Coordinates of C-alpha atoms and ligand atoms in Angstrom, one line a residue:
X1 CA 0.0 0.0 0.0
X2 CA 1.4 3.3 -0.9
X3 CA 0.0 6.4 1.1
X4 CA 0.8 9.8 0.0
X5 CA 0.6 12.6 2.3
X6 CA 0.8 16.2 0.9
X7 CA 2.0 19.1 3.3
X8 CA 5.0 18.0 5.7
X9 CA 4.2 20.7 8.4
X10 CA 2.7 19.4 11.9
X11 CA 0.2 17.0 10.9
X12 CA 2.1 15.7 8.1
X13 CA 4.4 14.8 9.8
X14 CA 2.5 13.0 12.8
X15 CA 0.4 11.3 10.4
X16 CA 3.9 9.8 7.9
X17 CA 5.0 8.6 11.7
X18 CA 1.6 7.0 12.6
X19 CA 0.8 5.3 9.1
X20 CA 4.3 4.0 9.4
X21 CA 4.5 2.6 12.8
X22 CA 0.8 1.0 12.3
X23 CA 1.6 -0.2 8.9
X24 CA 5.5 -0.9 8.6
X25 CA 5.2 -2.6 4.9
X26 CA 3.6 0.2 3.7
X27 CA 5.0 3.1 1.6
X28 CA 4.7 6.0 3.1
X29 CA 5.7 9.3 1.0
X30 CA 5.4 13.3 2.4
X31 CA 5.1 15.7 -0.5
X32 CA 6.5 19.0 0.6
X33 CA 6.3 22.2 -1.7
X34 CA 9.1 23.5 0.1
X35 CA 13.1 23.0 0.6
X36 CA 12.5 21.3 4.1
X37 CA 9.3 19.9 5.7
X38 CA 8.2 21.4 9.2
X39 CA 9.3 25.0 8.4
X40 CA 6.5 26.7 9.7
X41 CA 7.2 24.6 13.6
X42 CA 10.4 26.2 13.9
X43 CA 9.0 29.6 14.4
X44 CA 5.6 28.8 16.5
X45 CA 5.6 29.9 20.0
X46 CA 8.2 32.5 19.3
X47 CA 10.3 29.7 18.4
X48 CA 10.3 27.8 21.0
X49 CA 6.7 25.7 19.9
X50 CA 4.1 25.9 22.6
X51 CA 3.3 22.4 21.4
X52 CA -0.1 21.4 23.0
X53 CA -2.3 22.4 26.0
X54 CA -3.1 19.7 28.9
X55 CA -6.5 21.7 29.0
X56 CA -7.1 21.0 25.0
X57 CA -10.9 19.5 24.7
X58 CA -13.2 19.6 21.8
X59 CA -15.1 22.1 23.5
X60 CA -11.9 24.1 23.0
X61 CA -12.4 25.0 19.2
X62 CA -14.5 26.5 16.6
X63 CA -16.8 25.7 15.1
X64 CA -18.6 23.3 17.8
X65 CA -18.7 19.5 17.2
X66 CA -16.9 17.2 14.9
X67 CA -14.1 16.9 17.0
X68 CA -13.9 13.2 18.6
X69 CA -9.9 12.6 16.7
X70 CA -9.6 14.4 19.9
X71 CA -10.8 11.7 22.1
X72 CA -8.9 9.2 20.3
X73 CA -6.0 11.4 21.0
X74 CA -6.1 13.4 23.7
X75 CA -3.3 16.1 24.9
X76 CA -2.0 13.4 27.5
X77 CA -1.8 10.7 24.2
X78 CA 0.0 13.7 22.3
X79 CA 2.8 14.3 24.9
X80 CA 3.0 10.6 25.8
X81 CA 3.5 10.1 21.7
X82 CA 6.3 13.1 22.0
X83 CA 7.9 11.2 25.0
X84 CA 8.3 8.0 23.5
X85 CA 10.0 9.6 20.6
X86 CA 12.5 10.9 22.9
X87 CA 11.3 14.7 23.2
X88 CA 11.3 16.0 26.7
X89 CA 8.3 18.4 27.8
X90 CA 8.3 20.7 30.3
X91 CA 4.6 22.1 31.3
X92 CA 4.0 25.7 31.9
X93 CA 1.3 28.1 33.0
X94 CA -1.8 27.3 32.1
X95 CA -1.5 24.4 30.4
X96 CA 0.8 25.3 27.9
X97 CA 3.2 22.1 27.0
X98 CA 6.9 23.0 25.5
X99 CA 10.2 21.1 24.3
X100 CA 12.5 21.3 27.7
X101 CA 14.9 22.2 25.4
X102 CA 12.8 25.5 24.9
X103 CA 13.6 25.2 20.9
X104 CA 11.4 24.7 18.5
X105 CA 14.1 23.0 16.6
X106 CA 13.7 19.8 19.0
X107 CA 10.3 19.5 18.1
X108 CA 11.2 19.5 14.3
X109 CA 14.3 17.0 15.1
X110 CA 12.3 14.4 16.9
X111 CA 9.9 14.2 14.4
X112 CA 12.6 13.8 11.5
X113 CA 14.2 11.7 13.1
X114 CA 11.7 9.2 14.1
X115 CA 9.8 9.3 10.5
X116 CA 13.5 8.8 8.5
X117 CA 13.7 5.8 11.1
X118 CA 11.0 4.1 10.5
X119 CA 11.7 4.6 6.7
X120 CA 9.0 7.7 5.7
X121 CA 9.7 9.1 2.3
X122 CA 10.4 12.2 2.2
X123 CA 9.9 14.7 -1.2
X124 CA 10.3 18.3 -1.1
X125 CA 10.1 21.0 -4.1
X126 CA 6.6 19.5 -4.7
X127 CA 4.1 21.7 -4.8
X128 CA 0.7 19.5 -5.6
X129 CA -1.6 22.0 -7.7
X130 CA -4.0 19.0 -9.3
X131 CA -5.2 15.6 -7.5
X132 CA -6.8 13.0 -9.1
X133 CA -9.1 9.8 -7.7
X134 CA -9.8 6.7 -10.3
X135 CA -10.1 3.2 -9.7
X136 CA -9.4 3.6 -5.9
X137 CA -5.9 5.0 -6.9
X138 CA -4.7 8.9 -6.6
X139 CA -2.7 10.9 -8.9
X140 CA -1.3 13.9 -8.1
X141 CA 0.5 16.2 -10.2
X142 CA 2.8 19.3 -9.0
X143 CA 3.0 22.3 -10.8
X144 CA 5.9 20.7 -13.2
X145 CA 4.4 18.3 -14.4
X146 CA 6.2 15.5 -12.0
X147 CA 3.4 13.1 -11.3
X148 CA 3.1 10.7 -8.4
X149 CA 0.4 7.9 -7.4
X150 CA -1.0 6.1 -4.7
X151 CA -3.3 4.4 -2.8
X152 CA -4.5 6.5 -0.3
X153 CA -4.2 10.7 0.4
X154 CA -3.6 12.7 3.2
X155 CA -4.3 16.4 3.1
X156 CA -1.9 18.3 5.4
X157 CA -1.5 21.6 3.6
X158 CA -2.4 23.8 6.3
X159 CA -4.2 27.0 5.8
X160 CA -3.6 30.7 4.7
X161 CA -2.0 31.9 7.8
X162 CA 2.0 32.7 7.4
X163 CA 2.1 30.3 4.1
X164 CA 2.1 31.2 0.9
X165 CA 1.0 27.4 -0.8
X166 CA -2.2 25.8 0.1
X167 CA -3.9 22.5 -0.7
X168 CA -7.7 24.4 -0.8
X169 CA -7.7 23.4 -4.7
X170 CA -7.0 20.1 -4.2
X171 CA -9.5 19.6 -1.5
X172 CA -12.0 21.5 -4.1
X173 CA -11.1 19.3 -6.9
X174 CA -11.9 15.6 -4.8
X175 CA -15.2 16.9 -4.3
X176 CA -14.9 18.9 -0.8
X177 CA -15.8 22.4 -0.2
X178 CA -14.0 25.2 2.0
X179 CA -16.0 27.8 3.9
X180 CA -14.7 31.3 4.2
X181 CA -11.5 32.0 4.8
X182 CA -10.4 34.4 7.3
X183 CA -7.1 35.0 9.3
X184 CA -7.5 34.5 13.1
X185 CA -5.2 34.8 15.9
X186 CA -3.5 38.0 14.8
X187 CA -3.8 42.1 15.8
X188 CA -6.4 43.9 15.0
X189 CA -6.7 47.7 13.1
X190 CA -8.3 50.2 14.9
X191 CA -9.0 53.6 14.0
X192 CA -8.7 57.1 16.1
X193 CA -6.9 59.3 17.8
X194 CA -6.5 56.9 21.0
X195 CA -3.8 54.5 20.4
X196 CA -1.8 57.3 19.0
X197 CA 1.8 57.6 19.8
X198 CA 0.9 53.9 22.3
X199 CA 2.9 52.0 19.9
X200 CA 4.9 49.1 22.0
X201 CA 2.9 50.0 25.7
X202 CA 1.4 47.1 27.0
X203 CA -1.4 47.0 29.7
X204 CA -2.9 44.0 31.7
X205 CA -6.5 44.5 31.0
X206 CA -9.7 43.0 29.7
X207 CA -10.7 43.5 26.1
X208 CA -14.6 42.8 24.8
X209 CA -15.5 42.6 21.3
X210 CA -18.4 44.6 20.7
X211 CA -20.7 44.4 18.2
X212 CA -22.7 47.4 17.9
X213 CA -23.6 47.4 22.0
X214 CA -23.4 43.6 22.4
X215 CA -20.7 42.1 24.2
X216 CA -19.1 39.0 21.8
X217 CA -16.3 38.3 23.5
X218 CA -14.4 39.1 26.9
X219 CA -10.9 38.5 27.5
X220 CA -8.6 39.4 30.1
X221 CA -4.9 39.5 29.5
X222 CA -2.1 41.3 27.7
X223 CA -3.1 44.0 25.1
X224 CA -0.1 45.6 23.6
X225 CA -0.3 49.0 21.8
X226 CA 0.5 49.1 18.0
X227 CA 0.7 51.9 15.6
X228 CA -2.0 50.5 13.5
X229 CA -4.0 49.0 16.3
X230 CA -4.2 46.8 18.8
X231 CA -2.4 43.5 19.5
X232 CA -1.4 41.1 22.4
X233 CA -2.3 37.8 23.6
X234 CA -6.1 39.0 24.4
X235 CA -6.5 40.7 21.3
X236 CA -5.3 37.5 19.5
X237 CA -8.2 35.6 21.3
X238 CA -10.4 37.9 20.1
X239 CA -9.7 38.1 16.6
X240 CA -10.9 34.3 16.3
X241 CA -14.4 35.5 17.8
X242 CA -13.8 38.8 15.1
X243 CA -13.6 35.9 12.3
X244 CA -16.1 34.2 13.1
X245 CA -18.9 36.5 13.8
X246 CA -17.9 39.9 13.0
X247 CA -17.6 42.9 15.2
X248 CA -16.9 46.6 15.1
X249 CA -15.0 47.6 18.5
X250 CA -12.9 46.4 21.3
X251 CA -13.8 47.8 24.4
X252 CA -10.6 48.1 27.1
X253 CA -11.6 47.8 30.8
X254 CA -8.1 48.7 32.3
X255 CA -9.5 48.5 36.2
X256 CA -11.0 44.9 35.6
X257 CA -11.3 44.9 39.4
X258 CA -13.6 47.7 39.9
X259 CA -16.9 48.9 39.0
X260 CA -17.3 51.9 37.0
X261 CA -18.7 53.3 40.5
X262 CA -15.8 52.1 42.1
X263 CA -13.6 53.2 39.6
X264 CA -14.8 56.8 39.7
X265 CA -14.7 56.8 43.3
X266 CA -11.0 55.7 43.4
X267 CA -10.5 58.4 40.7
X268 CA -11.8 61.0 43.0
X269 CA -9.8 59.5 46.4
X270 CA -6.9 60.1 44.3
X271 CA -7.6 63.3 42.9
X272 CA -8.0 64.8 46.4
X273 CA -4.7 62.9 47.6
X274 CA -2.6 63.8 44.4
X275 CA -4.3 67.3 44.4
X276 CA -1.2 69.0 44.3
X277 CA 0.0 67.3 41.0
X278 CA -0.6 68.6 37.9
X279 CA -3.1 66.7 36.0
X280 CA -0.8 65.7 33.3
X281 CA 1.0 63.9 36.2
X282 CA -2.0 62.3 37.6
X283 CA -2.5 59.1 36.4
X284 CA 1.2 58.7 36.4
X285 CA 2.0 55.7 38.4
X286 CA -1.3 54.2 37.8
X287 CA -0.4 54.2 33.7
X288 CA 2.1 54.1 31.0
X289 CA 2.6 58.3 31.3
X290 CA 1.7 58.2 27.1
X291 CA -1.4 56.1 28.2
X292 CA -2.3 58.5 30.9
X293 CA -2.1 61.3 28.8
X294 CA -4.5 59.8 26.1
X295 CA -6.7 59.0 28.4
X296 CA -7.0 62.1 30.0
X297 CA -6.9 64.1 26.7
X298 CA -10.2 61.6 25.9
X299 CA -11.4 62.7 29.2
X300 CA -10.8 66.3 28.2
X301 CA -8.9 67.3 31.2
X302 CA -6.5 70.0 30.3
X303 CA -3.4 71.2 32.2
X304 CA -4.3 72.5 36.1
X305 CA -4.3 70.5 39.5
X306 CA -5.9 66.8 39.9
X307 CA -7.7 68.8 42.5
X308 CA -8.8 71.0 40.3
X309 CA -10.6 68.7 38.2
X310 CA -14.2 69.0 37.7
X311 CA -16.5 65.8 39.3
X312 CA -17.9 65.1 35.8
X313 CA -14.6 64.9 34.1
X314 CA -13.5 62.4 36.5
X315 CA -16.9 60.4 35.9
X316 CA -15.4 60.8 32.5
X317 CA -12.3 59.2 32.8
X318 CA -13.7 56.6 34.9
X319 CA -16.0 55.6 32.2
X320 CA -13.1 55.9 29.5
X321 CA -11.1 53.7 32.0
X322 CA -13.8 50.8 32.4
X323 CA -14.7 51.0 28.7
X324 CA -12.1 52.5 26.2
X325 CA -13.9 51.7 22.9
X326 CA -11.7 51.5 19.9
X327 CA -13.4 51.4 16.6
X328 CA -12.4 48.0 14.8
X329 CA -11.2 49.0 10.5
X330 CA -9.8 45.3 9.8
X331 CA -7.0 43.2 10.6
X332 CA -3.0 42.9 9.1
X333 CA -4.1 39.8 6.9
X334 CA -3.1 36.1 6.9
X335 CA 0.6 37.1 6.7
X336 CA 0.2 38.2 10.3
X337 CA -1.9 34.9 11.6
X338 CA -1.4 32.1 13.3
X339 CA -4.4 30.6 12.6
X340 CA -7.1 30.2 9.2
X341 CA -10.5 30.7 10.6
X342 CA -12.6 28.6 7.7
X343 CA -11.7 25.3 5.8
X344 CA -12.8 22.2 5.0
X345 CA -16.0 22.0 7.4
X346 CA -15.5 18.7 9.6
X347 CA -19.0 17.5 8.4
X348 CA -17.6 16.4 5.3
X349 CA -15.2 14.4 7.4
X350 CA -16.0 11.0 9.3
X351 CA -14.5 12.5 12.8
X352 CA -13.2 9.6 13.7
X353 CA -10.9 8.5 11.9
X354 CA -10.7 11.7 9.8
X355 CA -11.8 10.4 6.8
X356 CA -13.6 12.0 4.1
X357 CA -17.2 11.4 3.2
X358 CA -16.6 12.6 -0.2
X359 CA -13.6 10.7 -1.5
X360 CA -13.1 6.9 -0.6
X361 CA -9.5 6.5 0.8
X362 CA -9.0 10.3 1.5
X363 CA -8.2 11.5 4.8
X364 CA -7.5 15.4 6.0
X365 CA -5.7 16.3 9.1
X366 CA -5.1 19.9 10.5
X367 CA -5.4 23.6 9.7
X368 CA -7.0 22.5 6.5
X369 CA -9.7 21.6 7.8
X370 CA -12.5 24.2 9.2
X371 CA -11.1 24.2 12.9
X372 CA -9.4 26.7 14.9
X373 CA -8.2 27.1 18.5
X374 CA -7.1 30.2 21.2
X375 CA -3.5 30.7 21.6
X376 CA -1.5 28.5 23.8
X377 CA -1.0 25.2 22.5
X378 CA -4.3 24.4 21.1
X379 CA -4.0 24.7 17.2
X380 CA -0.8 22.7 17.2
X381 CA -2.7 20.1 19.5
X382 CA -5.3 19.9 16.8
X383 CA -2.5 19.5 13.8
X384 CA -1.2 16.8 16.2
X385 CA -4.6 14.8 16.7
X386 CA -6.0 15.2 13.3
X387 CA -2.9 14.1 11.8
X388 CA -2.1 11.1 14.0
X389 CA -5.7 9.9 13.4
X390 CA -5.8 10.8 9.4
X391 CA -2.1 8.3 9.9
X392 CA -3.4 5.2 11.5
X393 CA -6.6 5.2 9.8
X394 CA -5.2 5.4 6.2
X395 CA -2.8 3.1 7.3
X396 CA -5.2 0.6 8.8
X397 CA -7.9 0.5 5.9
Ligands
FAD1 C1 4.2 32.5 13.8 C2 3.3 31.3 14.2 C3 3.4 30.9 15.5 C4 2.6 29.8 16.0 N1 2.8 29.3 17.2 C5 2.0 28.3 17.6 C6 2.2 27.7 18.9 O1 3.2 28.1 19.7 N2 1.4 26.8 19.3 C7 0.3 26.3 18.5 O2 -0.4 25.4 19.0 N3 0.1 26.8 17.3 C8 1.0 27.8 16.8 N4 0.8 28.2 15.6 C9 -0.2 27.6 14.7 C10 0.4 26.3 14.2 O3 1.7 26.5 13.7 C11 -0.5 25.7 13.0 O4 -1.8 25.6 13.4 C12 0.0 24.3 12.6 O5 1.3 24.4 12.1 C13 -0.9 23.7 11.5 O6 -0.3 22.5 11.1 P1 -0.6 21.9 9.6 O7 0.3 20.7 9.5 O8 -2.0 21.8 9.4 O9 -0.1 23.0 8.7 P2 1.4 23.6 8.5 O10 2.2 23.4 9.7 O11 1.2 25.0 7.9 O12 2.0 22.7 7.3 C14 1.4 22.6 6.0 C15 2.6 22.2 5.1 O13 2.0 21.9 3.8 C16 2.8 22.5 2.8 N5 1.9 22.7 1.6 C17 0.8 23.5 1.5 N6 0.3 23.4 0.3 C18 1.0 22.4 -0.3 C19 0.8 21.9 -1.6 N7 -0.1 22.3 -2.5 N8 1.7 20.9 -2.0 C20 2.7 20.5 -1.2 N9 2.9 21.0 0.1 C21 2.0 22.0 0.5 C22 3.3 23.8 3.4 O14 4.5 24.2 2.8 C23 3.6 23.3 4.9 O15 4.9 22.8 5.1 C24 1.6 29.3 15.1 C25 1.5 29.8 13.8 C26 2.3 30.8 13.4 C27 2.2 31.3 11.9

């Protein structure tokens, strides 16, 4: 039996190692447009690959449901998998599972290793642009006009985010469809005066997503200033949400603690102790200084004393504090994601064993596929899961 997989990234990989180990005699080749396979791994987690998440669960993703590869393979059976091919883990806040060796490179190396061990074929400068089922055979064809044939066909390509090939067209051309794509985990472009001269501040806050008054998404964490926008580990969380369903502000609460009462009242307390200060000087200690000053200029409070400052102006600032809209205009693009919101929806994929309903002996495995997680392990987890799956159930057909 000869199994072609196309995309050597993260699931690629996984799967080439699971088909092998579960069916040694068979042939087992990786098609990777690129010079190397795994290229993209070597750069996750700010290369040092946040590789899954112990708290990883179907509920986890979007879109809901379709998701049981991840029972079969739960983050334990990833990181047990990742052991036993000799990669040491070390777990971190929240979950969030790296190599020990804190590269990204180990990752990559483990998995090479093993697959050239246990005899995966490995092709690269192969870019598939046409695939081809007949006869219970596949054909696929790069843009050169090599061809190559198998038995069965794993779809690994990944999605739009950071990558400039995809394998959309080939999952088009077996019969599948792909639902809108959109990049996810990424900054977002906000307009006004607000974030202006913010670039590189950061602030532990909570950000909503708002659409029109409606609340989509909260999320407390970092937000870091930008030029264009905003950005930051809560911003990425919301972007998913922003993908999905659409939104036109992110609201910053930078007193999640408080009230807007209690807010306001602590803004008077310490207007009356700090009344000496000038007001530029106010918030100084509380805030970045260039933060301070945009708030208070969206407040309207001009040079004087804190003391000084009129009641109203501080109910002002309190409600700019607790809810600092920023009007959304759009996002940097997939070249700036980590993640492809939209894909190949899971319905048209037995979940199990992440075959396709569409195409007898086709199997898909990762960002392909219309599934995304949050930051911190998760997506990687899925690549992981899918593609260990999509491996042993080629393989054991
Ligand atoms: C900067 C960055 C940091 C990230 N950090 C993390 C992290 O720390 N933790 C986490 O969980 N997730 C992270 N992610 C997300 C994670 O990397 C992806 O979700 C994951 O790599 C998807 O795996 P995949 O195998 O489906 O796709 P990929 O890893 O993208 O692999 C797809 C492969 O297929 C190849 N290919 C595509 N089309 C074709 C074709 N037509 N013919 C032949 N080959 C083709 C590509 O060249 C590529 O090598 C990060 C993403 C980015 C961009």
């Amino acid at each position: 039996m000869e199994i072609l997989i196309v995309g050597g990234g993260a699931a690629g990989l996984m799967a080439a190692v699971c088909a092998k180990e579960r069916a040694p005699g068979a042939k087992v080749t990786i098609l990777e447009a690129g010079p190397r396979v795994g290229k993209k791994l070597l750069s996750t987690g700010n290369g040092r690959c946040n590789l899954t998440n112990t708290g990883a669960a179907p509920a986890s993703y979007a879109p809901a449901g379709g998701l049981r590869a991840l029972e079969r393979m739960p983050p334990a059976r990833v990181m047990e998998k990742f052991e036993r091919m000799g990669l040491q883990l070390r777990l971190e806040g929240e979950g969030r599972v790296y190599p020990a060796s804190d590269a990204a490179s180990s990752v990559l190396d483990t998995l090479r290793l093993t697959a050239a061990h246990l005899g995966v074929e490995e092709v690269t400068g192969f870019c598939a642009v046409r695939a081809q089922a007949a006869r219970g055979r596949f054909l696929l064809e790069d843009g050169e006009g090599k061809r190559v044939a198998g038995d069965r066909l794993i779809l690994a390509t990944g999605g739009r985010a950071a990558s400039k090939v995809t394998g959309y067209d080939l999952a088009r051309g077996l019969g599948h469809s792909v639902t809108p794509l959109r990049p996810g985990l990424l900054p977002v472009k906000t307009d006004g005066a607000g974030i202006k001269g913010l670039n590189g501040v950061r602030v532990k806050c909570a950000a909503t997503l708002l659409r029109g008054e409606r609340a989509v998404l909260r999320q407390e964490g970092e937000v870091l200033f930008k030029d264009f926008g905003l950005s930051g580990i809560a911003v990425f969380q919301l972007s998913r949400a922003l993908a999905r369903l659409g939104g036109d502000a992110i609201a910053l609460d930078l007193l999640p603690g408080f009230t807007e009462r209690e807010a306001g009242e602590f803004l008077r307390a310490r207007a009356e102790t700090l009344s000496w200060r000038e007001t530029d000087a106010f918030l100084l200690g509380m805030f970045h200084k260039n933060l301070a000053r945009n708030l208070l200029a969206a407040a309207g409070i001009g040079p004087g004393l804190a003391g000084e400052v009129r009641a109203e102006r501080i109910a002002l600032l309190a409600r700019l504090v607790k809810h600092w809209r920023h009007a959304v205009t759009g996002t940097p693009g997939f070249e700036s994601a980590q993640v492809t919101v939209g894909g190949v929806p899971m319905d048209e994929v037995e979940e199990r064993a992440m075959a396709s309903r569409v195409c007898p002996g086709l199997y898909l495995a990762g960002e392909i596929l219309d599934v995304d997680g949050p930051c911190g392990g998760y997506n990687l987890n899925w690549a992981w899961a899918s593609g260990a799956v999509a491996g042993e159930s080629a393989a054991a057909q």
